[in-house]
Amino acid sequence: GQQVMQIPQYQHVQEGEDFTTYCNSSTTLSNIQWYKQRPGGHPVFLIQLVKSGEVKKQKRLTFQFGEAKKNSSLHITATQTTDVGTYFCAGRSFFGNEKLTFGTGTRLTIIP
Amino acid sequence: EAQVTQNPRYLITVTGKKLTVTCSQNMNHEYMSWYRQDPGLGLRQIYYSMNVEVTDKGDVPEGYKVSRKEKRNFPLILESPSPNQTSLYFCASSFLLGALTEAFFGQGTRLTVV
């Protein structure tokens, strides 16, 4: 079945440093979504990418969808303590049955 | 307010005692699903449903049952819970078609089976 892997699993950064998490799917995706889960909370939708090679920005966050629609990345510039949490990607297979598969997540910790 | 409501938030039970975790959404979403979250394993899908009376297995369905008799409700049933089902459970819902199919999550249910 479809698998979605994320790296790294954990990331500790000094406040102000940049952070990137990478997402790789075993199958071609129709779209990819990103979610953020604050400690003790539930996943909350951040953004959806649909087109091959698409890049979207939300303030300090930059999201990319790969040309082959099998990988994606989230980059945070100049991290702040409010960025703490676990970031998940989630994709629907291009040839699939609408099942939304989540990645393994990257847990970001900020050192003040 | 658009929301997904799960109950209970916390549950401690004994091995073998049947339990149900309820999930209800008020957004008229077709798609509903259950996930369990375990350290280092991310969100793994248990079951999902694309509409009333349409359910299918996710990646880790063993030991769980679901039903979708109404569009808004999608309960998760553990007929005979075991300690390896101790986990954090999330229900989620979304539209299937359209420009944006973001998933809305419930607050989570932390289940401990002793």
Tab-separated table of C-alpha atoms in Angstrom, chain A residues 2 9-10 31 33 35 37 40-45 47-48 50 86 88 92 97-105, chain B residues 31 35 37 39-43 45 48 50 56-59 88 90 94-96 99-103 105-107:
chain	number	residue	atom	x	y	z
A	2	GLN	CA	0.880	3.646	-0.161
A	9	GLN	CA	11.820	12.284	12.871
A	10	TYR	CA	13.053	14.859	15.389
A	31	ASN	CA	-2.261	16.466	-3.858
A	33	GLN	CA	-1.422	18.593	2.592
A	35	TYR	CA	-0.647	19.807	9.199
A	37	GLN	CA	0.112	19.486	15.836
A	40	GLY	CA	-1.049	18.109	23.597
A	41	GLY	CA	-3.217	19.193	20.676
A	42	HIS	CA	-4.694	17.784	17.513
A	43	PRO	CA	-3.444	18.165	13.928
A	44	VAL	CA	-4.496	21.399	12.278
A	45	PHE	CA	-4.481	21.979	8.525
A	47	ILE	CA	-1.940	24.165	3.396
A	48	GLN	CA	-2.657	22.050	0.331
A	50	VAL	CA	-1.911	20.365	-6.011
A	86	THR	CA	4.927	18.052	15.093
A	88	PHE	CA	2.789	16.050	9.236
A	92	ARG	CA	-3.950	11.175	-1.538
A	97	ASN	CA	-9.373	5.596	-3.540
A	98	GLU	CA	-9.323	8.980	-1.791
A	99	LYS	CA	-7.658	7.476	1.275
A	100	LEU	CA	-5.589	10.165	2.985
A	101	THR	CA	-2.249	8.777	4.175
A	102	PHE	CA	-0.255	10.683	6.761
A	103	GLY	CA	3.491	10.798	7.024
A	104	THR	CA	5.355	9.775	10.134
A	105	GLY	CA	5.780	13.389	11.248
B	31	TYR	CA	-15.206	11.414	4.356
B	35	TYR	CA	-6.330	7.328	13.316
B	37	GLN	CA	-1.062	8.057	17.091
B	39	PRO	CA	5.350	7.707	19.422
B	40	GLY	CA	7.598	7.418	16.379
B	41	LEU	CA	4.830	5.978	14.183
B	42	GLY	CA	2.903	9.094	13.254
B	43	LEU	CA	-0.793	8.905	12.438
B	45	GLN	CA	-5.287	5.064	9.737
B	48	TYR	CA	-12.264	5.264	6.890
B	50	MET	CA	-16.486	7.755	2.120
B	56	ASP	CA	-13.083	0.386	4.433
B	57	LYS	CA	-10.017	-0.779	6.286
B	58	GLY	CA	-7.074	1.496	6.774
B	59	ASP	CA	-3.559	0.403	7.632
B	88	LEU	CA	-4.097	8.372	21.322
B	90	PHE	CA	-8.175	10.911	16.493
B	94	SER	CA	-13.349	16.208	5.225
B	95	PHE	CA	-15.082	16.768	1.923
B	96	LEU	CA	-14.094	14.349	-0.838
B	99	ALA	CA	-10.762	22.554	-4.421
B	100	LEU	CA	-9.944	22.035	-0.783
B	101	THR	CA	-10.344	18.798	1.108
B	102	GLU	CA	-8.640	19.657	4.356
B	103	ALA	CA	-9.211	17.254	7.220
B	105	PHE	CA	-9.655	16.620	13.556
B	106	GLY	CA	-11.366	15.977	16.827
B	107	GLN	CA	-9.629	16.764	20.121
